[in-house]
Every structure is written in C-alpha cells, then in structure tokens.
PDB file of C-alpha atoms in Angstrom:
ATOM      1  CA  MET A   1     -55.283   4.485  62.488  1.00 48.00           C
ATOM      2  CA  THR A   2     -57.886   4.381  59.909  1.00 52.00           C
ATOM      3  CA  VAL A   3     -55.684   5.107  56.379  1.00 58.00           C
ATOM      4  CA  ALA A   4     -56.701   6.812  52.777  1.00 64.00           C
ATOM      5  CA  VAL A   5     -53.336   5.953  50.910  1.00 72.00           C
ATOM      6  CA  GLU A   6     -53.463   8.311  47.897  1.00 82.00           C
ATOM      7  CA  THR A   7     -54.275   7.387  44.456  1.00 87.00           C
ATOM      8  CA  GLY A   8     -51.228   7.576  41.702  1.00 89.00           C
ATOM      9  CA  LEU A   9     -48.370   5.734  41.367  1.00 95.00           C
ATOM     10  CA  TRP A  10     -45.843   4.290  44.162  1.00 96.00           C
ATOM     11  CA  GLN A  11     -41.900   2.964  43.868  1.00 97.00           C
ATOM     12  CA  LEU A  12     -40.391   0.709  46.543  1.00 97.00           C
ATOM     13  CA  ASP A  13     -38.002   2.261  48.675  1.00 97.00           C
ATOM     14  CA  ALA A  14     -35.433  -0.412  48.894  1.00 96.00           C
ATOM     15  CA  ALA A  15     -33.621   0.729  51.013  1.00 96.00           C
ATOM     16  CA  ARG A  16     -36.438   0.751  54.073  1.00 97.00           C
ATOM     17  CA  THR A  17     -37.434  -2.660  53.101  1.00 97.00           C
ATOM     18  CA  SER A  18     -36.976  -6.369  53.969  1.00 97.00           C
ATOM     19  CA  VAL A  19     -37.920  -9.379  52.754  1.00 97.00           C
ATOM     20  CA  VAL A  20     -36.799 -12.229  55.109  1.00 96.00           C
ATOM     21  CA  ILE A  21     -37.308 -16.280  54.730  1.00 92.00           C
ATOM     22  CA  ARG A  22     -37.457 -18.367  57.662  1.00 89.00           C
ATOM     23  CA  HIS A  23     -37.462 -22.570  57.249  1.00 81.00           C
ATOM     24  CA  LYS A  24     -36.424 -25.239  59.763  1.00 73.00           C
ATOM     25  CA  THR A  25     -34.021 -27.611  58.639  1.00 69.00           C
ATOM     26  CA  MET A  26     -32.096 -30.410  60.135  1.00 55.00           C
ATOM     27  CA  TRP A  27     -35.396 -32.303  60.816  1.00 51.00           C
ATOM     28  CA  GLY A  28     -36.878 -29.187  62.189  1.00 55.00           C
ATOM     29  CA  LEU A  29     -34.124 -28.539  64.807  1.00 66.00           C
ATOM     30  CA  VAL A  30     -32.382 -25.710  63.154  1.00 70.00           C
ATOM     31  CA  THR A  31     -34.024 -22.278  61.707  1.00 80.00           C
ATOM     32  CA  VAL A  32     -32.588 -20.930  58.787  1.00 83.00           C
ATOM     33  CA  LYS A  33     -33.152 -17.135  58.202  1.00 90.00           C
ATOM     34  CA  GLY A  34     -32.262 -15.711  54.965  1.00 92.00           C
ATOM     35  CA  VAL A  35     -32.162 -12.231  53.400  1.00 96.00           C
ATOM     36  CA  PHE A  36     -33.089 -10.981  49.965  1.00 96.00           C
ATOM     37  CA  ALA A  37     -30.752  -8.019  49.468  1.00 97.00           C
ATOM     38  CA  VAL A  38     -31.722  -6.706  46.219  1.00 97.00           C
ATOM     39  CA  VAL A  39     -35.900  -6.005  46.077  1.00 98.00           C
ATOM     40  CA  THR A  40     -37.679  -3.794  43.125  1.00 98.00           C
ATOM     41  CA  GLY A  41     -41.119  -2.971  43.493  1.00 97.00           C
ATOM     42  CA  GLU A  42     -44.196  -0.463  42.362  1.00 96.00           C
ATOM     43  CA  GLY A  43     -47.897   0.113  42.575  1.00 93.00           C
ATOM     44  CA  GLU A  44     -50.810   1.981  41.819  1.00 92.00           C
ATOM     45  CA  VAL A  45     -53.582   2.799  44.222  1.00 88.00           C
ATOM     46  CA  GLN A  46     -57.017   3.594  42.027  1.00 86.00           C
ATOM     47  CA  PRO A  47     -59.497   6.167  43.313  1.00 87.00           C
ATOM     48  CA  ASP A  48     -61.861   2.833  44.733  1.00 83.00           C
ATOM     49  CA  GLY A  49     -58.917   2.815  46.785  1.00 77.00           C
ATOM     50  CA  THR A  50     -57.224  -0.535  45.429  1.00 81.00           C
ATOM     51  CA  ALA A  51     -54.062  -1.431  44.053  1.00 88.00           C
ATOM     52  CA  ARG A  52     -52.321  -3.319  41.630  1.00 92.00           C
ATOM     53  CA  GLY A  53     -48.602  -4.015  41.637  1.00 95.00           C
ATOM     54  CA  THR A  54     -45.304  -6.067  41.623  1.00 97.00           C
ATOM     55  CA  VAL A  55     -42.689  -6.963  44.261  1.00 97.00           C
ATOM     56  CA  THR A  56     -39.614  -8.424  42.685  1.00 98.00           C
ATOM     57  CA  LEU A  57     -36.732 -10.384  44.589  1.00 97.00           C
ATOM     58  CA  ASP A  58     -33.159 -11.077  43.122  1.00 97.00           C
ATOM     59  CA  ALA A  59     -33.375 -15.005  44.060  1.00 95.00           C
ATOM     60  CA  ALA A  60     -29.310 -14.917  43.881  1.00 96.00           C
ATOM     61  CA  SER A  61     -29.517 -11.867  46.409  1.00 97.00           C
ATOM     62  CA  LEU A  62     -30.308 -14.234  49.244  1.00 93.00           C
ATOM     63  CA  ASP A  63     -28.107 -14.369  51.937  1.00 95.00           C
ATOM     64  CA  THR A  64     -28.525 -16.681  55.109  1.00 93.00           C
ATOM     65  CA  LYS A  65     -24.967 -15.509  56.062  1.00 94.00           C
ATOM     66  CA  ASN A  66     -23.175 -19.107  54.843  1.00 91.00           C
ATOM     67  CA  GLY A  67     -21.552 -19.331  51.284  1.00 94.00           C
ATOM     68  CA  LYS A  68     -21.649 -22.434  51.314  1.00 91.00           C
ATOM     69  CA  ARG A  69     -26.023 -23.157  52.078  1.00 85.00           C
ATOM     70  CA  ASP A  70     -26.529 -19.681  49.805  1.00 92.00           C
ATOM     71  CA  LYS A  71     -24.610 -21.268  46.398  1.00 93.00           C
ATOM     72  CA  HIS A  72     -27.410 -24.404  46.768  1.00 87.00           C
ATOM     73  CA  LEU A  73     -30.060 -22.666  47.835  1.00 86.00           C
ATOM     74  CA  ARG A  74     -28.884 -21.008  44.043  1.00 92.00           C
ATOM     75  CA  SER A  75     -28.835 -23.986  42.107  1.00 89.00           C
ATOM     76  CA  ALA A  76     -31.142 -25.966  40.249  1.00 88.00           C
ATOM     77  CA  ASP A  77     -31.846 -27.887  43.055  1.00 84.00           C
ATOM     78  CA  LEU A  78     -33.558 -25.008  44.834  1.00 83.00           C
ATOM     79  CA  PHE A  79     -34.381 -21.725  43.391  1.00 88.00           C
ATOM     80  CA  ASP A  80     -32.510 -22.472  40.151  1.00 92.00           C
ATOM     81  CA  ALA A  81     -31.314 -18.515  40.051  1.00 94.00           C
ATOM     82  CA  GLU A  82     -29.419 -18.917  36.809  1.00 96.00           C
ATOM     83  CA  ARG A  83     -32.805 -19.732  34.686  1.00 96.00           C
ATOM     84  CA  HIS A  84     -35.283 -18.324  36.958  1.00 96.00           C
ATOM     85  CA  PRO A  85     -33.159 -15.057  38.201  1.00 97.00           C
ATOM     86  CA  THR A  86     -36.349 -13.260  39.938  1.00 97.00           C
ATOM     87  CA  ILE A  87     -39.195 -13.865  42.568  1.00 96.00           C
ATOM     88  CA  THR A  88     -42.317 -11.819  41.848  1.00 97.00           C
ATOM     89  CA  PHE A  89     -45.049 -11.477  43.977  1.00 97.00           C
ATOM     90  CA  ALA A  90     -47.878  -9.784  41.541  1.00 97.00           C
ATOM     91  CA  VAL A  91     -50.896  -8.000  43.287  1.00 96.00           C
ATOM     92  CA  ASP A  92     -54.193  -8.208  41.627  1.00 93.00           C
ATOM     93  CA  ASP A  93     -56.139  -6.287  44.266  1.00 91.00           C
ATOM     94  CA  ALA A  94     -55.103  -4.899  47.225  1.00 89.00           C
ATOM     95  CA  VAL A  95     -58.198  -3.577  49.792  1.00 83.00           C
ATOM     96  CA  VAL A  96     -57.326  -1.700  53.216  1.00 81.00           C
ATOM     97  CA  ALA A  97     -59.978  -2.709  55.875  1.00 83.00           C
ATOM     98  CA  GLN A  98     -61.108  -0.269  58.737  1.00 82.00           C
ATOM     99  CA  ASP A  99     -58.700  -2.109  61.284  1.00 88.00           C
ATOM    100  CA  ASP A 100     -55.376  -1.241  58.690  1.00 87.00           C
ATOM    101  CA  THR A 101     -55.548  -4.563  57.362  1.00 92.00           C
ATOM    102  CA  VAL A 102     -54.833  -5.388  53.910  1.00 91.00           C
ATOM    103  CA  ALA A 103     -56.602  -8.386  51.958  1.00 93.00           C
ATOM    104  CA  VAL A 104     -53.917  -8.893  49.020  1.00 94.00           C
ATOM    105  CA  THR A 105     -54.981 -10.994  46.226  1.00 95.00           C
ATOM    106  CA  GLY A 106     -51.888 -11.908  44.105  1.00 96.00           C
ATOM    107  CA  GLN A 107     -49.435 -14.555  41.892  1.00 97.00           C
ATOM    108  CA  LEU A 108     -46.576 -15.335  43.347  1.00 96.00           C
ATOM    109  CA  THR A 109     -43.688 -16.845  40.965  1.00 96.00           C
ATOM    110  CA  VAL A 110     -40.888 -18.470  42.224  1.00 93.00           C
ATOM    111  CA  ARG A 111     -38.689 -20.892  39.351  1.00 92.00           C
ATOM    112  CA  GLY A 112     -40.812 -20.054  36.581  1.00 94.00           C
ATOM    113  CA  VAL A 113     -44.077 -21.742  38.786  1.00 94.00           C
ATOM    114  CA  THR A 114     -47.024 -19.110  39.611  1.00 97.00           C
ATOM    115  CA  ARG A 115     -49.292 -19.806  41.933  1.00 95.00           C
ATOM    116  CA  PRO A 116     -52.261 -17.881  44.029  1.00 96.00           C
ATOM    117  CA  GLN A 117     -51.064 -16.529  47.132  1.00 94.00           C
ATOM    118  CA  PRO A 118     -53.287 -15.062  49.216  1.00 93.00           C
ATOM    119  CA  VAL A 119     -51.655 -12.311  51.778  1.00 95.00           C
ATOM    120  CA  VAL A 120     -52.640 -10.452  54.509  1.00 96.00           C
ATOM    121  CA  ALA A 121     -50.938  -7.294  55.703  1.00 95.00           C
ATOM    122  CA  ARG A 122     -50.832  -4.204  58.228  1.00 95.00           C
ATOM    123  CA  VAL A 123     -50.370  -0.554  56.898  1.00 92.00           C
ATOM    124  CA  THR A 124     -47.844  -0.028  59.813  1.00 94.00           C
ATOM    125  CA  ALA A 125     -47.539   3.992  58.761  1.00 92.00           C
ATOM    126  CA  ALA A 126     -48.971   6.386  55.940  1.00 88.00           C
ATOM    127  CA  SER A 127     -48.479   9.570  55.074  1.00 89.00           C
ATOM    128  CA  ALA A 128     -49.076  11.474  51.896  1.00 87.00           C
ATOM    129  CA  GLU A 129     -45.759  10.540  50.794  1.00 92.00           C
ATOM    130  CA  ASP A 130     -45.051   7.026  51.939  1.00 93.00           C
ATOM    131  CA  VAL A 131     -46.755   3.963  53.318  1.00 92.00           C
ATOM    132  CA  THR A 132     -45.378   1.319  54.756  1.00 95.00           C
ATOM    133  CA  LEU A 133     -47.043  -2.305  55.102  1.00 95.00           C
ATOM    134  CA  GLU A 134     -45.834  -5.148  56.843  1.00 97.00           C
ATOM    135  CA  THR A 135     -46.835  -9.097  56.774  1.00 96.00           C
ATOM    136  CA  GLU A 136     -46.036 -12.590  57.076  1.00 96.00           C
ATOM    137  CA  PHE A 137     -46.705 -15.800  55.497  1.00 94.00           C
ATOM    138  CA  THR A 138     -46.099 -18.837  54.711  1.00 92.00           C
ATOM    139  CA  VAL A 139     -45.053 -20.896  51.181  1.00 90.00           C
ATOM    140  CA  ASP A 140     -45.313 -24.793  50.554  1.00 86.00           C
ATOM    141  CA  ARG A 141     -42.093 -24.880  48.462  1.00 79.00           C
ATOM    142  CA  ASP A 142     -43.026 -28.269  47.115  1.00 80.00           C
ATOM    143  CA  GLN A 143     -45.901 -26.164  44.979  1.00 83.00           C
ATOM    144  CA  PHE A 144     -42.591 -24.573  43.257  1.00 77.00           C
ATOM    145  CA  ASP A 145     -41.048 -27.434  42.160  1.00 72.00           C
ATOM    146  CA  MET A 146     -38.418 -26.942  45.314  1.00 70.00           C
ATOM    147  CA  GLY A 147     -38.915 -30.400  46.573  1.00 62.00           C
ATOM    148  CA  TRP A 148     -35.112 -31.276  46.961  1.00 50.00           C
ATOM    149  CA  ASN A 149     -35.188 -32.832  50.746  1.00 58.00           C
ATOM    150  CA  GLN A 150     -31.803 -34.947  51.353  1.00 51.00           C
ATOM    151  CA  MET A 151     -32.395 -37.228  54.035  1.00 44.00           C
ATOM    152  CA  GLY A 152     -35.606 -35.421  54.913  1.00 45.00           C
ATOM    153  CA  MET A 153     -33.575 -32.473  56.560  1.00 51.00           C
ATOM    154  CA  LEU A 154     -36.246 -29.867  55.384  1.00 54.00           C
ATOM    155  CA  ARG A 155     -39.795 -30.104  56.685  1.00 54.00           C
ATOM    156  CA  GLY A 156     -42.497 -27.413  56.855  1.00 60.00           C
ATOM    157  CA  LEU A 157     -43.341 -24.444  55.366  1.00 81.00           C
ATOM    158  CA  THR A 158     -41.417 -21.286  54.391  1.00 86.00           C
ATOM    159  CA  THR A 159     -42.113 -18.500  56.485  1.00 90.00           C
ATOM    160  CA  VAL A 160     -41.938 -14.945  54.294  1.00 94.00           C
ATOM    161  CA  VAL A 161     -41.729 -11.997  57.014  1.00 96.00           C
ATOM    162  CA  SER A 162     -41.719  -8.654  55.172  1.00 97.00           C
ATOM    163  CA  THR A 163     -41.782  -4.911  55.829  1.00 98.00           C
ATOM    164  CA  LEU A 164     -42.372  -3.045  52.432  1.00 97.00           C
ATOM    165  CA  VAL A 165     -41.992   0.904  52.197  1.00 97.00           C
ATOM    166  CA  PHE A 166     -43.350   2.405  49.281  1.00 96.00           C
ATOM    167  CA  THR A 167     -42.922   6.306  48.356  1.00 96.00           C
ATOM    168  CA  ARG A 168     -45.391   8.064  45.947  1.00 94.00           C
ATOM    169  CA  VAL A 169     -44.289   8.963  42.682  1.00 93.00           C
ATOM    170  CA  LYS A 170     -44.281  13.286  41.819  1.00 69.00           C
ATOM    171  CA  GLY A 171     -45.894  13.075  38.577  1.00 52.00           C
TER     172      GLY A 171
END
C-alpha cells in the first residue's frame, strides 16, 4: 500500500498506542520487558508530505510487572523520574517512502540529555482519519547517563518497540 497521509494536525490515540522496552539483564540471560502506561503525542503533516511532532512518555509509568525493579528504574540510578518525569522523542522530519517506510529524524531526550535518534517506522494502516506506525530501534542507555550496572549485570542496547496510532484532529 502506498499511503498519502492527510495534511494537518494529528493527535496520538493513547488507548491504541503501545511503547515497550526490552533489555537483557542478569549477564544477558534474562530479557526484561517494560511497558509505558502513559504516552501522549501530536504531529503535523505539511503539504509537502513531511511531518513534525512529539511523542512523550511518563517515565514513572514504566511497568515491568516487578514493583521493586520498577521503583529502582524510576530512581536516580536510572530514569530519575522525580527530576526528569518525561521521556520525549521530538520528530524534526519524517518522510514516507514508496515502500511505506518512514525515515524519521528526531531528538530523544532521557534524563535531561538530548541525542539525535534516527528511526525507520513502517506505516501499517492509514486512512483519512488515522494512521498507524510501527517501529523497533535500539538505544544506548549510557548516552543518557544511565550507566548504572551493578556487577556487570546489564549489557548491550535497549530495544524500543512501538505501535503509534494517530488520529486526525478536526479543524
């Protein structure tokens, strides 16, 4: 399907959106999965087909199904959610290709540290009223001052998997 996304303002549909992280722990033997329960966002598609926008995660809403671990993830060792309550991905530009992939250039901000983060997303559904984007990319947590690693238990990159559903704002 080659998509033409309508120009105008778009709002993230939190009820149909998911952002999940996966990271190997216990010296690479166990993969921990966490879901951000609170995700917001908006975007604007320009007449030339390019887009800009923001997706924001509530850092304290990360749920790994383990209360003790979640409390540690929110602490100053890692996300420092009290001082940095949000994680933000600001899209500078997004261009849809013929194969329905979207080349996204943006800035990821975690713990008050902002770094460039290119992402390739895939349009999996689109209509005049909504568009669904799926993406999977990796993040090096050390780049965001999240280097805590007791006894070398945490290794490698963190994988972010998301399904983002945007609905067109009536104007």
